[in-house]
Coordinates of N, CA and C in Angstrom, one line a residue:
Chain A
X16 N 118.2 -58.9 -12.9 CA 117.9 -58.0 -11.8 C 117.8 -58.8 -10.5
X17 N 117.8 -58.5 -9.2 CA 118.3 -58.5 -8.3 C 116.6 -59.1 -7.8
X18 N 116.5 -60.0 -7.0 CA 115.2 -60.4 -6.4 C 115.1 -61.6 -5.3
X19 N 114.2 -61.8 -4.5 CA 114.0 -62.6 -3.2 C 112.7 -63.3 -3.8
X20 N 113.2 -64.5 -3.0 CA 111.5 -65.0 -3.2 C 111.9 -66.3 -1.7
X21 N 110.8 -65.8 -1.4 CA 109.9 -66.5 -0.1 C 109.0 -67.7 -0.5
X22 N 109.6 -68.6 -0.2 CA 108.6 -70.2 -1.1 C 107.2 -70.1 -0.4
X23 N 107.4 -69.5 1.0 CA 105.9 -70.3 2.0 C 105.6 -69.1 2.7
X24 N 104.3 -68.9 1.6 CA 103.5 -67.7 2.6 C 102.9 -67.7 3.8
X25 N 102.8 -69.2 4.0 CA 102.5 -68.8 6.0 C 102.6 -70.7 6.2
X26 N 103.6 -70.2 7.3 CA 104.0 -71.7 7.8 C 103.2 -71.4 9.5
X27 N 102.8 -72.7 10.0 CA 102.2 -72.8 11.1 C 103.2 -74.2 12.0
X28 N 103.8 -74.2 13.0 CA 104.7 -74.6 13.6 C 103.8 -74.6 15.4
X29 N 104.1 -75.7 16.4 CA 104.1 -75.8 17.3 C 105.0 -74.8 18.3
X30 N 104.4 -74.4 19.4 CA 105.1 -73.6 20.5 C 106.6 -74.9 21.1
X31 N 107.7 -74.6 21.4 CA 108.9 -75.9 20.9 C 109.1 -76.3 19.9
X32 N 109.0 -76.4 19.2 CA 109.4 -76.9 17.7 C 110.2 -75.8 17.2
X33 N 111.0 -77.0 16.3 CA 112.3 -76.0 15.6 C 111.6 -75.1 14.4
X34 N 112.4 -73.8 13.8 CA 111.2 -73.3 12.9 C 112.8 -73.1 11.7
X35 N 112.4 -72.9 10.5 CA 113.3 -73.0 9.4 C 112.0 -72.1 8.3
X36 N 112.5 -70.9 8.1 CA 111.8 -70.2 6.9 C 113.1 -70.0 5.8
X37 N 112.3 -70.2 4.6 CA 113.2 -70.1 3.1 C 113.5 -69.1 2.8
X38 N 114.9 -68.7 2.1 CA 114.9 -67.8 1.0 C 115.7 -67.8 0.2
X39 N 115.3 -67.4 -0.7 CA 116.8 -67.5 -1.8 C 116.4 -66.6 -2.2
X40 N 117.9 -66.0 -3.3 CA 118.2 -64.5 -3.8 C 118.7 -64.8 -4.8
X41 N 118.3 -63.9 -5.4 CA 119.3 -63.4 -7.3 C 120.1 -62.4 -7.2
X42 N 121.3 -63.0 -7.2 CA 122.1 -61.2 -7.2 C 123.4 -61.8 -7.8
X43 N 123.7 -61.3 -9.0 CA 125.5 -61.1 -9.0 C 126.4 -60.9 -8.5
X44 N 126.8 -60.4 -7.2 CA 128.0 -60.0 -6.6 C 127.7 -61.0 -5.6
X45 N 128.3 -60.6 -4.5 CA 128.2 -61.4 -2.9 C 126.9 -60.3 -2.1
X46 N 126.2 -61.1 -1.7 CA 125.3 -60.0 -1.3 C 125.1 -59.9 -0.5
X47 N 124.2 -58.6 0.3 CA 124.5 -58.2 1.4 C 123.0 -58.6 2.0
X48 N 122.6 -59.5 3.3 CA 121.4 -60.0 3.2 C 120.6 -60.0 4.6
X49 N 119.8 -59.7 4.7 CA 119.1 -59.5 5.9 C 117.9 -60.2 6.3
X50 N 117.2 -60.2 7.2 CA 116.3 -60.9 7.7 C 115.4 -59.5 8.5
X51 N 114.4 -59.4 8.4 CA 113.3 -58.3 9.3 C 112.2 -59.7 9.8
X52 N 111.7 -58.9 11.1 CA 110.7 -59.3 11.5 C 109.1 -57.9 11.7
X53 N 107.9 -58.3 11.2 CA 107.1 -57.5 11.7 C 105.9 -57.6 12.1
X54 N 105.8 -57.3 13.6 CA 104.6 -57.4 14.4 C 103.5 -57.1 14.0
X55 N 102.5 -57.6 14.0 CA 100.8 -57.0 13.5 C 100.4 -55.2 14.5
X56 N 100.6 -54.7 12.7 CA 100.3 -53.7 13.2 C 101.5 -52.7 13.5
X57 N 102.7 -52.8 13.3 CA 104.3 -52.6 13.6 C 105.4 -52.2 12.1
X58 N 106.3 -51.6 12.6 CA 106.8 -51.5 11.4 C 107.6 -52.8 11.6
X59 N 109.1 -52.6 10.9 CA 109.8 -53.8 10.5 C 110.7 -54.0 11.6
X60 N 111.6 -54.8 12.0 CA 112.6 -55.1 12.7 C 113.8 -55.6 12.6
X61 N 115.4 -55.0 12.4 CA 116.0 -56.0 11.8 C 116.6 -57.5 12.8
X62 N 116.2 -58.5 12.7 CA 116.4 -59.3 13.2 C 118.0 -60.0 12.9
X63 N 118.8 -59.9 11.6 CA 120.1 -60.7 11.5 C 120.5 -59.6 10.6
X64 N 122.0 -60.3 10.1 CA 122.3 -59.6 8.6 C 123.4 -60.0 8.2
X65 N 123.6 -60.5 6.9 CA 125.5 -61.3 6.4 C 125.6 -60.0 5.7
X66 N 127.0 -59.7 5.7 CA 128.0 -59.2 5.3 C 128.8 -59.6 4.6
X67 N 129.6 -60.9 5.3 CA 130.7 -61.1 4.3 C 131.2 -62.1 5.6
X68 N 132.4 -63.2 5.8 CA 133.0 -63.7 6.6 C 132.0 -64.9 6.8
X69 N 131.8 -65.6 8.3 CA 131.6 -66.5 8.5 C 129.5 -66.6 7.9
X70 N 129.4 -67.7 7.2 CA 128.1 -68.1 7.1 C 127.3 -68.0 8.1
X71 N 127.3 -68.4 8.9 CA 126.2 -68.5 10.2 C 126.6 -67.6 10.6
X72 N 125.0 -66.3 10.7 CA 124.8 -65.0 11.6 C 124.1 -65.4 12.7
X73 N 124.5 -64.9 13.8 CA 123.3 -65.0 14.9 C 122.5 -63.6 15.0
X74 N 121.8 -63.8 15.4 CA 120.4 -62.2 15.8 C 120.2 -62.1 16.8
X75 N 119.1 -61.3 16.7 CA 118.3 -60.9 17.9 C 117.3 -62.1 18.2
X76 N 116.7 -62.5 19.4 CA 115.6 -62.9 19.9 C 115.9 -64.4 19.7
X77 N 117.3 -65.1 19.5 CA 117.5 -66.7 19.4 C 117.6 -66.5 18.2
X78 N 117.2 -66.0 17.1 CA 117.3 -66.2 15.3 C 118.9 -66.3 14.7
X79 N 119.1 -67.5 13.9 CA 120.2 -67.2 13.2 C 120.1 -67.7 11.4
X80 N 120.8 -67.5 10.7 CA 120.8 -67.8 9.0 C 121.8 -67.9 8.6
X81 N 121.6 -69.3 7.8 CA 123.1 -69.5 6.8 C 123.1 -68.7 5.7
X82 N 124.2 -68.3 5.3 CA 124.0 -68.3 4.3 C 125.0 -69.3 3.5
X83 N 124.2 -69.7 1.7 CA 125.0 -70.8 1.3 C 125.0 -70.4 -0.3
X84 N 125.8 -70.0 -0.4 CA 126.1 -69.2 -2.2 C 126.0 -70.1 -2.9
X85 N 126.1 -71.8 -2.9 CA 125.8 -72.8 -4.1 C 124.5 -72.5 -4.1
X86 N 123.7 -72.6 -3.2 CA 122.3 -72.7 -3.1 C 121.4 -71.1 -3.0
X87 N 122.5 -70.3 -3.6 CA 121.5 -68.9 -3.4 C 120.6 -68.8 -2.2
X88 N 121.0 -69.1 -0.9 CA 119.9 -69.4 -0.3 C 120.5 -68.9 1.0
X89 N 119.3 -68.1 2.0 CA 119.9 -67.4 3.3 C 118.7 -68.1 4.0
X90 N 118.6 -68.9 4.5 CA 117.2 -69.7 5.6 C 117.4 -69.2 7.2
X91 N 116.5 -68.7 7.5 CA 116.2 -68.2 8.9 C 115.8 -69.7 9.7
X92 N 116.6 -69.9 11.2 CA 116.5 -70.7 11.6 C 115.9 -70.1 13.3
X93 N 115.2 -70.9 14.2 CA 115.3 -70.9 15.5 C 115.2 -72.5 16.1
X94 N 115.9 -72.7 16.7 CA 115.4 -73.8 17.7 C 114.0 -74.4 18.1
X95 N 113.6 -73.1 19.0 CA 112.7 -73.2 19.9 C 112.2 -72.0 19.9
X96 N 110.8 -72.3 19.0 CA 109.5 -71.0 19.0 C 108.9 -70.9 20.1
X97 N 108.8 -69.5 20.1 CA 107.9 -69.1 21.4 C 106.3 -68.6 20.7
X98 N 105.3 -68.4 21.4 CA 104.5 -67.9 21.0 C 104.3 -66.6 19.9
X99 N 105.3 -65.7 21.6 CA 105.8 -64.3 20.6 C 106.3 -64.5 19.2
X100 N 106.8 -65.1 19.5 CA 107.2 -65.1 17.8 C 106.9 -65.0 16.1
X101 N 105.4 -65.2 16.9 CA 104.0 -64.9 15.6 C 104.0 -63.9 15.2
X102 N 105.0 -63.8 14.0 CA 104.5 -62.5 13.0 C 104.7 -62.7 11.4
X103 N 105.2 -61.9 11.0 CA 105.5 -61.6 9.8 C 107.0 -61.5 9.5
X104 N 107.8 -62.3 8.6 CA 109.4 -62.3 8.5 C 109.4 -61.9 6.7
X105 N 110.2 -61.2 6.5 CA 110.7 -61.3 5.2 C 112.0 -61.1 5.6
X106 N 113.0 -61.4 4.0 CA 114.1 -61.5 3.6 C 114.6 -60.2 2.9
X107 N 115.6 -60.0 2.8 CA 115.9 -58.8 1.9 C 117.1 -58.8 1.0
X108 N 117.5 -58.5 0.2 CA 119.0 -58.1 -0.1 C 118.9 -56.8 -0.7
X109 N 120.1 -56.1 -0.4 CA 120.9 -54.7 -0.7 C 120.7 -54.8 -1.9
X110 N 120.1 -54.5 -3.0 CA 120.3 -53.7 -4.2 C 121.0 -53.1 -5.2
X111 N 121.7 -52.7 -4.4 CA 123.4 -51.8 -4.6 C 122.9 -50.5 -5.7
X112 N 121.8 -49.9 -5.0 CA 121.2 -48.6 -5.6 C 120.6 -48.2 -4.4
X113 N 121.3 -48.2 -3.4 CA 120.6 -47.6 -2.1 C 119.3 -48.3 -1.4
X114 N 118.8 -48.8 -2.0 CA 117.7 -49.9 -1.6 C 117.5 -51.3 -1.3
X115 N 116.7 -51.5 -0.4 CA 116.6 -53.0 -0.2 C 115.2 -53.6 -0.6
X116 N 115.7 -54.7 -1.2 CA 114.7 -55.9 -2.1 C 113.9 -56.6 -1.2
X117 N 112.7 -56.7 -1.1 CA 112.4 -57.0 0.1 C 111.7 -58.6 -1.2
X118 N 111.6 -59.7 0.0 CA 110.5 -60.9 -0.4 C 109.1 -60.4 0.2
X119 N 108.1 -61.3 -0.3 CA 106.8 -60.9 0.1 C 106.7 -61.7 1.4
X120 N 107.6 -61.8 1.9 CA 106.8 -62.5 3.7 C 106.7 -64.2 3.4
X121 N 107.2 -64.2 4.7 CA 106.6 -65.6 5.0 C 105.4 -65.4 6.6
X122 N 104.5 -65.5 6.8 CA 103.6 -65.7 7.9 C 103.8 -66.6 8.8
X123 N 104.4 -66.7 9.5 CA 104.2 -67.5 10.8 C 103.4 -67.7 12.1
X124 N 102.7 -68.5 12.3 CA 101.7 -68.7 13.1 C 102.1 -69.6 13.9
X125 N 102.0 -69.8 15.6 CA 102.5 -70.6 16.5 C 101.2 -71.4 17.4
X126 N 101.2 -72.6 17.1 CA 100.3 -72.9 18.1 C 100.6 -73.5 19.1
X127 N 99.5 -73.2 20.5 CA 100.3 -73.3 21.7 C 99.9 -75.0 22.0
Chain B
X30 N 113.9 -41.9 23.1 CA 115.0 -41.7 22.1 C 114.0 -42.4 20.8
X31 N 113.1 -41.1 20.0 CA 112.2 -42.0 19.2 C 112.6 -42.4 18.0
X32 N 113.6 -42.6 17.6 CA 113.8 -43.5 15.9 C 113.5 -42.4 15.0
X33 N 112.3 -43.5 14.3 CA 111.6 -42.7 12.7 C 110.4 -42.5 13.2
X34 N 110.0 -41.1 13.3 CA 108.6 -41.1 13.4 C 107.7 -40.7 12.5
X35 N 106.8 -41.6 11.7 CA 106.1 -40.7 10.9 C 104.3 -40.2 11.7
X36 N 103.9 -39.4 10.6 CA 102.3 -39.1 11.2 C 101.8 -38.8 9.4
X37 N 100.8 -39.0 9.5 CA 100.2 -39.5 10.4 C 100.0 -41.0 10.3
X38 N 99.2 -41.5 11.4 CA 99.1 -43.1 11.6 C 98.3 -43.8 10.8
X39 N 96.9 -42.9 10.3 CA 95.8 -43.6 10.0 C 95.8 -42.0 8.8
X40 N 94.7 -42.3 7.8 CA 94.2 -41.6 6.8 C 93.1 -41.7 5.6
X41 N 92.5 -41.5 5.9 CA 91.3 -42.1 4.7 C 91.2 -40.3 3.6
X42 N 91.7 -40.9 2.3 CA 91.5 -40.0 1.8 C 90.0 -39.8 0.5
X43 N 89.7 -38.9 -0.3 CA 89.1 -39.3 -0.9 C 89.6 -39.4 -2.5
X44 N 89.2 -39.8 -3.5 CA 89.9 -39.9 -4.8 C 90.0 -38.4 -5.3
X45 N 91.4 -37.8 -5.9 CA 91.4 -36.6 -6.3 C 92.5 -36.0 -5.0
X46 N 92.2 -36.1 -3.9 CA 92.9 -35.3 -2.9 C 93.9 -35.5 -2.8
X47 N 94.9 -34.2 -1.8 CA 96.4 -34.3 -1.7 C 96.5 -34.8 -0.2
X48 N 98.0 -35.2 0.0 CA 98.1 -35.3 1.2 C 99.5 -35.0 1.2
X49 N 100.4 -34.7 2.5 CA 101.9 -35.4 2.7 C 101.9 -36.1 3.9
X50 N 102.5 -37.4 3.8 CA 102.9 -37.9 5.0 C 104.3 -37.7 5.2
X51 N 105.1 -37.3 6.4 CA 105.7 -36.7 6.9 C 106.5 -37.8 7.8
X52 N 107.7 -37.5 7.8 CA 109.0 -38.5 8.4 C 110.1 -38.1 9.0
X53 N 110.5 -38.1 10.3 CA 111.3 -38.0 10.5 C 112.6 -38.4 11.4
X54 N 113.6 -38.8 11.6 CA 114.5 -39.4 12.3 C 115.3 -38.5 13.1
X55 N 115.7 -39.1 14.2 CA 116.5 -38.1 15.0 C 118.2 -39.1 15.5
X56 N 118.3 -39.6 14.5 CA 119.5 -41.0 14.4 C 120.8 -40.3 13.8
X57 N 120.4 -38.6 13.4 CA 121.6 -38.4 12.3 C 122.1 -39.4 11.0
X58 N 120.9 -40.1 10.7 CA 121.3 -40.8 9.5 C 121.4 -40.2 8.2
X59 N 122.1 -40.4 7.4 CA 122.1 -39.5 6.0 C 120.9 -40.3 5.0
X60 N 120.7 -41.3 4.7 CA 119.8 -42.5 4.1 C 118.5 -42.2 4.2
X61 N 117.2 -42.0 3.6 CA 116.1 -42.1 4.1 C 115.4 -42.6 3.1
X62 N 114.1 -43.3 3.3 CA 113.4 -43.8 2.2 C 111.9 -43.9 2.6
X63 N 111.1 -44.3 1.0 CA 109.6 -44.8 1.9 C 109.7 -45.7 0.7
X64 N 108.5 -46.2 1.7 CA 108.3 -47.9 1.0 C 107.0 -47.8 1.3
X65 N 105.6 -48.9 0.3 CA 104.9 -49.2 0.5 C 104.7 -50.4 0.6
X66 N 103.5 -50.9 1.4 CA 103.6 -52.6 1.5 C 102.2 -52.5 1.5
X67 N 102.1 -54.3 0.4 CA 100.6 -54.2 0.1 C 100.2 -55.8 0.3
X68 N 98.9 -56.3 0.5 CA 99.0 -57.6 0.9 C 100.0 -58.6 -0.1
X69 N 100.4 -59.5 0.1 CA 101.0 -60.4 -0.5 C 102.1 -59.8 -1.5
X70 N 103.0 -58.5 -1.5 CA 103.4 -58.2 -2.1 C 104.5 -57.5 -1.7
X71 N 105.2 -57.7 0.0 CA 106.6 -57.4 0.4 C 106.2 -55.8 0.5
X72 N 107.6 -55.2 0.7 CA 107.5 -53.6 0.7 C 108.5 -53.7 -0.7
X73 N 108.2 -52.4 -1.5 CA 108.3 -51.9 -3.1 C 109.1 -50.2 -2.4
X74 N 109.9 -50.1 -2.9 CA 110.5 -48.9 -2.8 C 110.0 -47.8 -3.8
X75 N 109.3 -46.4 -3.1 CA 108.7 -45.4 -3.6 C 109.9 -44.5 -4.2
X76 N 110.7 -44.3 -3.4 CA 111.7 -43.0 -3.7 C 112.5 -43.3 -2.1
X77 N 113.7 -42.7 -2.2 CA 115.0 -42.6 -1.1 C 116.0 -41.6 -1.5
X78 N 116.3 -41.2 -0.3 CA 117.1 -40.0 -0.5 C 118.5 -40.8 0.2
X79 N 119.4 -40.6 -0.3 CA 120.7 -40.9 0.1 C 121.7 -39.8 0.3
X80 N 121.4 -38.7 0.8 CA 122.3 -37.6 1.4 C 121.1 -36.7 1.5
X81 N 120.8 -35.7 2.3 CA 120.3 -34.2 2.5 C 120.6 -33.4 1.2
X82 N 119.5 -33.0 0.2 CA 119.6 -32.6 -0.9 C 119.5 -33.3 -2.3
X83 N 119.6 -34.9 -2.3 CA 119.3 -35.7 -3.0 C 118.1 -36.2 -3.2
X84 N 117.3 -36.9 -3.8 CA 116.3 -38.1 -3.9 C 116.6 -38.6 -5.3
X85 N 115.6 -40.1 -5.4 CA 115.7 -40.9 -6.5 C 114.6 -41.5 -6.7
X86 N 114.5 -42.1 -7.4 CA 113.3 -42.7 -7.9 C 113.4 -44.5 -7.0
X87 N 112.6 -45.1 -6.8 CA 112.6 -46.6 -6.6 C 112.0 -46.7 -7.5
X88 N 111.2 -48.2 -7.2 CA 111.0 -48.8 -7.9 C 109.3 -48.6 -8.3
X89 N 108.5 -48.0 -7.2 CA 106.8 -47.5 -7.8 C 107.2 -46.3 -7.8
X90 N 107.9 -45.3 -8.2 CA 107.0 -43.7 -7.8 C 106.3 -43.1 -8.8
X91 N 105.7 -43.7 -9.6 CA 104.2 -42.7 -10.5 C 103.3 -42.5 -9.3
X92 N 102.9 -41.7 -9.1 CA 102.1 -40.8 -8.2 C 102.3 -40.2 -7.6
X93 N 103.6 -40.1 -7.1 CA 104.3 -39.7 -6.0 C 105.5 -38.4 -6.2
X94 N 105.5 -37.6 -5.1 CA 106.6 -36.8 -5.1 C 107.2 -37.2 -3.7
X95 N 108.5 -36.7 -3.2 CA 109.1 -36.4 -2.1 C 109.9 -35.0 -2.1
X96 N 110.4 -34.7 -1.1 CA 111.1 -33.5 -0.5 C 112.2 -34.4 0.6
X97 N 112.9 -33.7 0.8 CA 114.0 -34.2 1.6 C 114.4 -32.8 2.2
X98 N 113.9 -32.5 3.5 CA 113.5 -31.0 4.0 C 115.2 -30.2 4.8
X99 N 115.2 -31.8 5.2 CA 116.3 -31.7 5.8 C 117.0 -32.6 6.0
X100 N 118.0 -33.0 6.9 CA 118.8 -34.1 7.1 C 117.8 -34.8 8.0
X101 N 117.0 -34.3 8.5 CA 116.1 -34.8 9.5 C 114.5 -35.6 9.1
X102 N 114.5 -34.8 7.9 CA 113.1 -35.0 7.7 C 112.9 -35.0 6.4
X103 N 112.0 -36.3 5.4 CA 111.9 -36.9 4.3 C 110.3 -37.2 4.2
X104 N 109.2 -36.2 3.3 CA 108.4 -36.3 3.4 C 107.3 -36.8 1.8
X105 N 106.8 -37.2 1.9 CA 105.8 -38.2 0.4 C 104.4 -37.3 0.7
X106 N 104.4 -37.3 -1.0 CA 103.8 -35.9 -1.3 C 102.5 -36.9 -2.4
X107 N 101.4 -36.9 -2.3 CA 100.1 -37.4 -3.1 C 99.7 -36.8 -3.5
X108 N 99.9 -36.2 -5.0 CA 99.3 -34.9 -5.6 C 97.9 -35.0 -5.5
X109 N 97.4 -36.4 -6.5 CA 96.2 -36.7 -6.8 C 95.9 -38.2 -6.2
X110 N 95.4 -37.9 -5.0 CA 94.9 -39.9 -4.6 C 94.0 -40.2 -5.2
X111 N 94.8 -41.7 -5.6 CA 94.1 -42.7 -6.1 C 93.7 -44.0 -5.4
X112 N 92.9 -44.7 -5.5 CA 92.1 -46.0 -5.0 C 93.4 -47.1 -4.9
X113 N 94.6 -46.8 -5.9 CA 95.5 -48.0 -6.5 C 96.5 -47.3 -5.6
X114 N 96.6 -46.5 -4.3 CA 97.5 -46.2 -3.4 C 96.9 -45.8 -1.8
X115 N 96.2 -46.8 -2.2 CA 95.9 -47.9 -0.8 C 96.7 -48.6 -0.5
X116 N 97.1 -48.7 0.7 CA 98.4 -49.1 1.3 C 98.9 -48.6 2.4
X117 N 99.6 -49.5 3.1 CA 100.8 -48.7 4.2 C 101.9 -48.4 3.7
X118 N 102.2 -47.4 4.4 CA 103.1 -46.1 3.9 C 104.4 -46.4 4.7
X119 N 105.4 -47.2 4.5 CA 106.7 -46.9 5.8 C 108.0 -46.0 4.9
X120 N 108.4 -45.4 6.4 CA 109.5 -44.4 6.5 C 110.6 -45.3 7.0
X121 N 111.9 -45.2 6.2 CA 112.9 -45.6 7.2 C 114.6 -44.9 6.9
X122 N 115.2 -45.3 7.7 CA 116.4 -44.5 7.9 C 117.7 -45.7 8.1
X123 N 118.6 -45.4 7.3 CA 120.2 -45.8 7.8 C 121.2 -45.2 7.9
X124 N 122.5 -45.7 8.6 CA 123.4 -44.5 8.4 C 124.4 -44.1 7.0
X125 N 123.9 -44.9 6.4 CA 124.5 -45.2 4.6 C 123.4 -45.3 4.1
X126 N 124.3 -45.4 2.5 CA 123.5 -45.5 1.3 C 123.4 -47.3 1.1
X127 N 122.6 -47.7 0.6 CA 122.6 -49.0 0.5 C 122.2 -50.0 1.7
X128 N 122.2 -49.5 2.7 CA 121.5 -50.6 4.4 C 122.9 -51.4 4.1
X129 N 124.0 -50.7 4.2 CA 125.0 -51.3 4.8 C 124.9 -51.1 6.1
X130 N 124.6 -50.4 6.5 CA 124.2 -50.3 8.3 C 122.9 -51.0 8.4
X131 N 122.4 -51.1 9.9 CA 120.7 -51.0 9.8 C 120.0 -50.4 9.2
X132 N 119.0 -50.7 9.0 CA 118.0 -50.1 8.7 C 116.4 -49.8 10.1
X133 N 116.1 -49.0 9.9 CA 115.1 -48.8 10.9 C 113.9 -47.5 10.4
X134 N 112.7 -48.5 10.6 CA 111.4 -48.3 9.8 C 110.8 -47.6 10.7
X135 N 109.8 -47.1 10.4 CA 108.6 -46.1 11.5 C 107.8 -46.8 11.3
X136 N 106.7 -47.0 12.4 CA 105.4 -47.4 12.7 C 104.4 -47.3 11.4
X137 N 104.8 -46.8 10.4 CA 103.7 -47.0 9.2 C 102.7 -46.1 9.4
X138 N 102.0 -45.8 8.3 CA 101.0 -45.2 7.9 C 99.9 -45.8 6.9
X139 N 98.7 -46.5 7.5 CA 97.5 -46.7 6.6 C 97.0 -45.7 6.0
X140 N 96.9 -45.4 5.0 CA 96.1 -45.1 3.9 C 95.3 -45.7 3.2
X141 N 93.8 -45.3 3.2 CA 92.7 -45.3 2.2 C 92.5 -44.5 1.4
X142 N 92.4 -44.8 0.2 CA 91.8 -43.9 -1.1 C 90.5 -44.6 -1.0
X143 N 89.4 -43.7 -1.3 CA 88.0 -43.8 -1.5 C 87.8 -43.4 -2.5

């Protein structure tokens, strides 16, 4: 069965500092994989998404993710955290039953 | 140009009672779903409709009913609340089946069972 897992339920990173959140996925085929972001209090956001073609997606708001099929693994990257940036990220992949698999979050917290 | 709107925002019910929370998009998407999200535990798919006249099961729906009223509107139905569906409630919409497109969530719905 098809599933995400988020190693680190809440990483805490400096305001400048580069930021890297985990994820890997279980899926048989080539999957289809996304990244959300969600503000306290907010619904979800889609921040990236692979398809298919080149590994490195870029997003919204500076975010981008490799993806790397030896390593089952789609890791959200930014450079340079802003404050804003403090929320709630999960991972996802397509299903291929109309739904998406969500991970339980990683927490991010930025201090200034 | 409001997305998904669901209502209501907030709800405290008591154990035994019904409710519907109510969804709807103005994106012309055919896709619609709800999800709940609970601490430490991601969002879990209740049920999704993938065309106007469809629904399906996810991956929680014991407790649960939905309607799919229209192409517009996808609503979650609590026959009997329970204490164990406490939780936020999200609505969301794509223009496919599967979130081969975006996807795009509503503002949520807390729920208390008492």
């Amino acid at each position: 069965a098809q599933s995400v897992t988020q190693p680190d339920i809440h990483i805490t990173v400096s305001e400048g500092a580069s930021l890297e959140l985990r994820c890997n996925y279980s899926y048989g085929a080539t999957p289809y994989l996304f990244w959300y972001v969600q503000s306290p209090g907010q619904g979800l956001q889609l921040l990236l998404k692979y398809f298919s073609g080149d590994t490195l997606v870029q997003g919204i708001k500076g975010f981008e993710a490799e993806f790397k099929r030896s390593q089952s693994s789609f890791n959200l990257r930014k450079p340079s955290v802003h404050w804003s940036d403090a929320a709630e990220y999960f991972c996802a992949v397509e299903g291929g039953q109309g739904n998406l698999i969500f991970g339980k979050g990683t927490k991010l917290s930025v201090k200034p | 140009n409001a997305g998904v709107t669901q209502t209501p925002k907030f709800q405290v019910l008591k154990t035994g009672q019904s409710m519907t929370l109510q969804c709807a998009q103005d994106m012309n998407h055919n896709s619609m779903y709800w999800y709940r999200q609970d601490p430490g535990m991601g969002l879990r798919l209740i049920y999704y409709s993938a065309s106007e006249g469809t629904t399906d099961k996810g991956e929680v729906p014991n407790g649960y009913n939905v309607s799919r009223l229209n192409k517009r509107e996808f609503s979650l139905r609590l026959e009997s609340a329970a204490p164990s569906q406490t939780s936020v409630y999200f609505c969301a919409s794509s223009l496919n089946r599967g979130f081969l497109t975006e996807a795009f969530f509503g503002q949520g719905t807390r729920l208390t069972v008492v």
